[in-house]
Tab-separated table of C-alpha atoms and ligand atoms in Angstrom:
chain	number	residue	atom	x	y	z
T	1	MET	CA	12.850	23.775	9.844
T	2	ILE	CA	10.241	21.021	9.258
T	3	ARG	CA	11.775	17.695	8.245
T	4	GLU	CA	10.521	15.943	5.101
T	5	GLY	CA	7.969	13.199	5.768
T	6	ILE	CA	9.324	9.714	5.024
T	7	ILE	CA	7.381	7.635	2.489
T	8	PHE	CA	6.812	3.982	3.462
T	9	ILE	CA	5.574	1.800	0.605
T	10	ILE	CA	3.837	-1.412	1.633
T	11	SER	CA	3.097	-4.056	-1.008
T	12	GLY	CA	2.176	-7.714	-0.953
T	13	PRO	CA	-0.613	-10.030	-2.041
T	14	SER	CA	-4.198	-8.983	-1.452
T	15	GLY	CA	-5.453	-10.769	1.659
T	16	GLY	CA	-1.924	-10.942	3.075
T	17	GLY	CA	-2.858	-8.715	6.005
T	18	LYS	CA	-1.523	-5.328	4.840
T	19	THR	CA	-4.612	-3.427	6.001
T	20	SER	CA	-4.622	-4.929	9.518
T	21	LEU	CA	-0.882	-4.358	9.747
T	22	THR	CA	-0.891	-0.719	8.632
T	23	THR	CA	-3.988	0.099	10.713
T	24	ARG	CA	-2.371	-1.283	13.878
T	25	VAL	CA	0.941	0.476	13.223
T	26	MET	CA	-0.806	3.796	12.598
T	27	THR	CA	-2.681	3.605	15.885
T	28	GLU	CA	0.467	2.623	17.799
T	29	LEU	CA	2.865	5.158	16.246
T	30	GLY	CA	2.198	8.866	15.855
T	31	ASN	CA	3.091	11.242	13.026
T	32	LEU	CA	1.976	8.770	10.367
T	33	ARG	CA	-0.707	9.221	7.739
T	34	PHE	CA	-2.343	6.720	5.401
T	35	SER	CA	-2.237	7.710	1.748
T	36	VAL	CA	-5.834	7.484	0.508
T	37	SER	CA	-5.834	6.195	-3.074
T	38	TYR	CA	-8.346	6.819	-5.824
T	39	THR	CA	-10.005	3.742	-7.267
T	40	THR	CA	-12.642	2.774	-9.802
T	41	ARG	CA	-13.502	-0.346	-7.750
T	42	GLU	CA	-16.937	-0.509	-6.129
T	43	PRO	CA	-16.867	0.192	-2.367
T	44	ARG	CA	-17.091	-2.888	-0.141
T	45	GLU	CA	-19.536	-2.965	2.719
T	46	GLY	CA	-18.282	-0.718	5.495
T	47	GLU	CA	-15.746	1.145	3.364
T	48	VAL	CA	-15.910	4.918	3.672
T	49	ASP	CA	-15.263	7.298	0.784
T	50	GLY	CA	-12.323	9.536	1.642
T	51	LYS	CA	-11.075	7.245	4.418
T	52	ASP	CA	-10.427	3.870	2.761
T	53	TYR	CA	-10.365	5.111	-0.822
T	54	ARG	CA	-11.756	7.891	-2.951
T	55	PHE	CA	-14.238	6.028	-5.121
T	56	VAL	CA	-14.470	7.553	-8.594
T	57	SER	CA	-15.768	6.639	-12.040
T	58	GLU	CA	-13.414	5.498	-14.770
T	59	SER	CA	-13.846	8.789	-16.607
T	60	GLU	CA	-13.006	10.814	-13.475
T	61	PHE	CA	-9.937	8.625	-12.963
T	62	ASN	CA	-8.823	9.060	-16.571
T	63	ASP	CA	-9.250	12.849	-16.299
T	64	MET	CA	-6.890	12.775	-13.315
T	65	VAL	CA	-4.378	10.723	-15.319
T	66	ARG	CA	-4.499	13.307	-18.120
T	67	GLU	CA	-4.043	16.117	-15.607
T	68	ASN	CA	-0.955	14.350	-14.127
T	69	LYS	CA	-2.527	14.178	-10.695
T	70	PHE	CA	-1.096	10.745	-9.811
T	71	ALA	CA	2.330	9.858	-8.421
T	72	GLU	CA	1.596	6.355	-9.776
T	73	TYR	CA	-1.393	4.372	-10.950
T	74	ALA	CA	-2.080	0.836	-12.104
T	75	ASN	CA	-4.728	-1.612	-13.153
T	76	VAL	CA	-5.020	-4.149	-10.338
T	77	TYR	CA	-7.438	-7.096	-10.704
T	78	GLY	CA	-9.317	-5.198	-13.442
T	79	ASN	CA	-9.799	-1.927	-11.528
T	80	LEU	CA	-7.779	1.271	-11.589
T	81	TYR	CA	-5.970	2.459	-8.457
T	82	GLY	CA	-3.807	5.575	-8.075
T	83	THR	CA	-1.873	7.544	-5.466
T	84	PRO	CA	-2.576	11.278	-5.712
T	85	LEU	CA	0.533	13.457	-5.924
T	86	ASP	CA	-0.809	15.964	-3.399
T	87	GLN	CA	-0.274	13.473	-0.540
T	88	PHE	CA	3.466	13.667	-1.215
T	89	GLU	CA	3.354	17.461	-1.165
T	90	THR	CA	1.540	17.356	2.191
T	91	ALA	CA	4.139	14.922	3.591
T	92	ASN	CA	6.905	17.295	2.481
T	93	LYS	CA	5.256	20.369	3.958
T	94	THR	CA	4.026	18.922	7.247
T	95	GLY	CA	6.773	16.442	8.077
T	96	VAL	CA	4.172	13.726	8.663
T	97	ASP	CA	5.341	10.313	7.399
T	98	LEU	CA	3.183	8.625	4.797
T	99	ILE	CA	2.150	4.974	4.361
T	100	LEU	CA	1.247	3.817	0.863
T	101	ASP	CA	-0.516	0.447	0.522
T	102	ILE	CA	0.000	-0.131	-3.195
T	103	ASP	CA	0.652	-3.039	-5.541
T	104	VAL	CA	3.996	-4.035	-7.062
T	105	GLN	CA	3.386	-2.130	-10.329
T	106	GLY	CA	2.750	1.103	-8.430
T	107	ALA	CA	5.758	0.529	-6.153
T	108	LYS	CA	7.936	0.127	-9.244
T	109	GLN	CA	6.765	3.505	-10.574
T	110	ILE	CA	7.482	5.200	-7.228
T	111	ARG	CA	10.937	3.544	-7.072
T	112	GLU	CA	11.745	4.983	-10.496
T	113	LYS	CA	10.526	8.499	-9.645
T	114	CYS	CA	11.246	9.020	-5.976
T	115	SER	CA	14.663	8.450	-4.431
T	116	ARG	CA	13.601	8.428	-0.785
T	117	GLY	CA	10.910	5.752	-0.393
T	118	ILE	CA	11.297	2.803	1.996
T	119	PHE	CA	9.919	-0.317	0.323
T	120	CYS	CA	8.397	-3.111	2.423
T	121	PHE	CA	6.870	-6.338	1.121
T	122	VAL	CA	4.377	-8.217	3.315
T	123	THR	CA	4.161	-11.962	2.720
T	124	PRO	CA	1.488	-14.340	3.965
T	125	SER	CA	2.779	-17.591	5.520
T	126	SER	CA	1.574	-19.660	2.523
T	127	PHE	CA	-0.780	-19.595	-0.462
T	128	GLU	CA	-3.145	-21.876	1.488
T	129	GLU	CA	-3.240	-19.305	4.300
T	130	LEU	CA	-3.800	-16.545	1.745
T	131	ARG	CA	-6.753	-18.424	0.230
T	132	ALA	CA	-8.150	-19.045	3.732
T	133	ARG	CA	-7.834	-15.341	4.630
T	134	LEU	CA	-9.550	-14.216	1.427
T	135	MET	CA	-12.362	-16.695	2.106
T	136	ARG	CA	-12.704	-15.506	5.726
T	137	ARG	CA	-12.835	-11.890	4.522
T	138	GLY	CA	-15.788	-12.881	2.357
T	139	THR	CA	-15.616	-9.831	0.097
T	140	GLU	CA	-14.684	-11.719	-3.098
T	141	GLY	CA	-16.344	-14.683	-4.789
T	142	ASP	CA	-14.460	-17.912	-5.681
T	143	PRO	CA	-13.312	-16.875	-9.189
T	144	GLU	CA	-12.009	-13.551	-7.846
T	145	ILE	CA	-10.193	-15.348	-5.013
T	146	GLU	CA	-8.476	-17.669	-7.519
T	147	ARG	CA	-7.563	-14.657	-9.653
T	148	ARG	CA	-6.015	-12.921	-6.627
T	149	ILE	CA	-4.041	-16.077	-5.738
T	150	SER	CA	-2.595	-16.357	-9.221
T	151	VAL	CA	-1.671	-12.629	-9.214
T	152	ALA	CA	-0.125	-13.183	-5.751
T	153	ARG	CA	2.269	-15.780	-7.220
T	154	LYS	CA	3.479	-13.179	-9.734
T	155	GLU	CA	3.698	-10.454	-7.086
T	156	MET	CA	5.915	-12.652	-4.883
T	157	GLU	CA	8.468	-12.676	-7.718
T	158	GLU	CA	8.947	-8.924	-7.144
T	159	MET	CA	9.921	-9.360	-3.487
T	160	GLY	CA	13.648	-9.054	-4.251
T	161	HIS	CA	13.206	-5.400	-5.260
T	162	TYR	CA	12.057	-4.394	-1.770
T	163	ASP	CA	14.199	-3.061	1.104
T	164	TYR	CA	12.413	-5.164	3.744
T	165	ILE	CA	10.374	-8.369	3.740
T	166	ILE	CA	7.820	-8.656	6.544
T	167	HIS	CA	6.568	-12.205	7.153
T	168	ASN	CA	3.009	-11.933	8.370
T	169	ASP	CA	2.683	-15.352	10.036
T	170	ASP	CA	1.791	-13.578	13.240
T	171	LEU	CA	0.208	-10.111	13.197
T	172	ASP	CA	1.750	-8.965	16.515
T	173	GLU	CA	5.229	-9.826	15.264
T	174	ALA	CA	4.625	-8.178	11.894
T	175	VAL	CA	3.423	-5.010	13.685
T	176	CYS	CA	6.636	-4.939	15.769
T	177	THR	CA	8.766	-5.424	12.659
T	178	LEU	CA	7.118	-2.581	10.741
T	179	LYS	CA	7.265	-0.276	13.789
T	180	ASP	CA	10.999	-1.045	14.177
T	181	ILE	CA	11.590	-0.238	10.507
T	182	ILE	CA	9.742	3.081	10.784
T	183	GLU	CA	11.470	4.091	14.010
T	184	SER	CA	14.925	3.208	12.732
T	185	LYS	CA	14.361	5.204	9.529
T	186	ARG	CA	13.215	8.193	11.610
T	187	GLN	CA	16.358	7.966	13.747
T	188	GLU	CA	18.532	7.685	10.638
T	189	GLN	CA	16.896	10.787	9.220
T	190	GLN	CA	17.438	12.665	12.497
T	191	ARG	CA	21.125	11.747	12.550
T	192	GLY	CA	21.442	13.165	9.041
T	193	PRO	CA	23.671	12.059	6.156
J	201	LIG	P1	-8.316	-3.915	-2.688
J	201	LIG	O1	-9.221	-3.858	-3.861
J	201	LIG	O2	-8.260	-5.294	-2.070
J	201	LIG	O3	-8.566	-2.815	-1.687
J	201	LIG	O4	-6.837	-3.606	-3.220
J	201	LIG	C1	-6.292	-4.384	-4.243
J	201	LIG	C2	-4.836	-4.078	-4.404
J	201	LIG	O5	-4.683	-2.749	-4.899
J	201	LIG	C3	-4.037	-4.136	-3.100
J	201	LIG	O6	-2.934	-4.999	-3.298
J	201	LIG	C4	-3.569	-2.728	-2.869
J	201	LIG	O7	-2.265	-2.685	-2.312
J	201	LIG	C5	-3.576	-2.153	-4.268
J	201	LIG	N1	-3.729	-0.681	-4.266
J	201	LIG	C6	-4.491	0.065	-3.446
J	201	LIG	N2	-4.343	1.373	-3.719
J	201	LIG	C7	-3.443	1.455	-4.726
J	201	LIG	C8	-2.858	2.540	-5.460
J	201	LIG	O8	-3.119	3.716	-5.242
J	201	LIG	N3	-1.993	2.208	-6.446
J	201	LIG	C9	-1.652	0.916	-6.742
J	201	LIG	N4	-0.757	0.724	-7.713
J	201	LIG	N5	-2.178	-0.125	-6.071
J	201	LIG	C10	-3.059	0.131	-5.080
């Protein structure tokens, strides 16, 4: 019998290093798939449709909402983002574990609906470091960076609802921590209830 894929939910402020962290962990651990979200945000340079996100118009997104195609969705920094339900079905059928990089509003919806998610919150070392990372990334202008910092302060208040907090002061250490979490949850599942 194929085991059910485990769902790992990763949240934390934008610019806090979630993408680098999940990318590294996915290359270092097998049997793990990234949940590709739908978004109405414009693609950034280098982003690939179907790999980073599925880029859709607002009306396409709203059609999907009406058709109940999302496990969760939220407005984040003025754009819509949603996790398609079919990724969960695939995880169930194939036994491949799933990583969701979603914001705190989306994580809350998943927590309410799905009893088996593992919730991890990634924190940057400080707000100064977060600002510096967003500036280094260079994909947002100054007003957008300030907006993301102020949202980050609110997001940090949600940390207490997560199963694990991963401090991303050092990427190598954060990668080890997330890999340990994933491996221990896999072992737990293997041992059974
Ligand atoms: P960015 O625009 O920088 O790629 O992402 C902005 C924020 O949206 C990130 O914090 C990311 O975790 C969140 N996000 C990405 N996909 C989803 C999704 O499907 N649902 C929700 N609720 N948030 C998402």
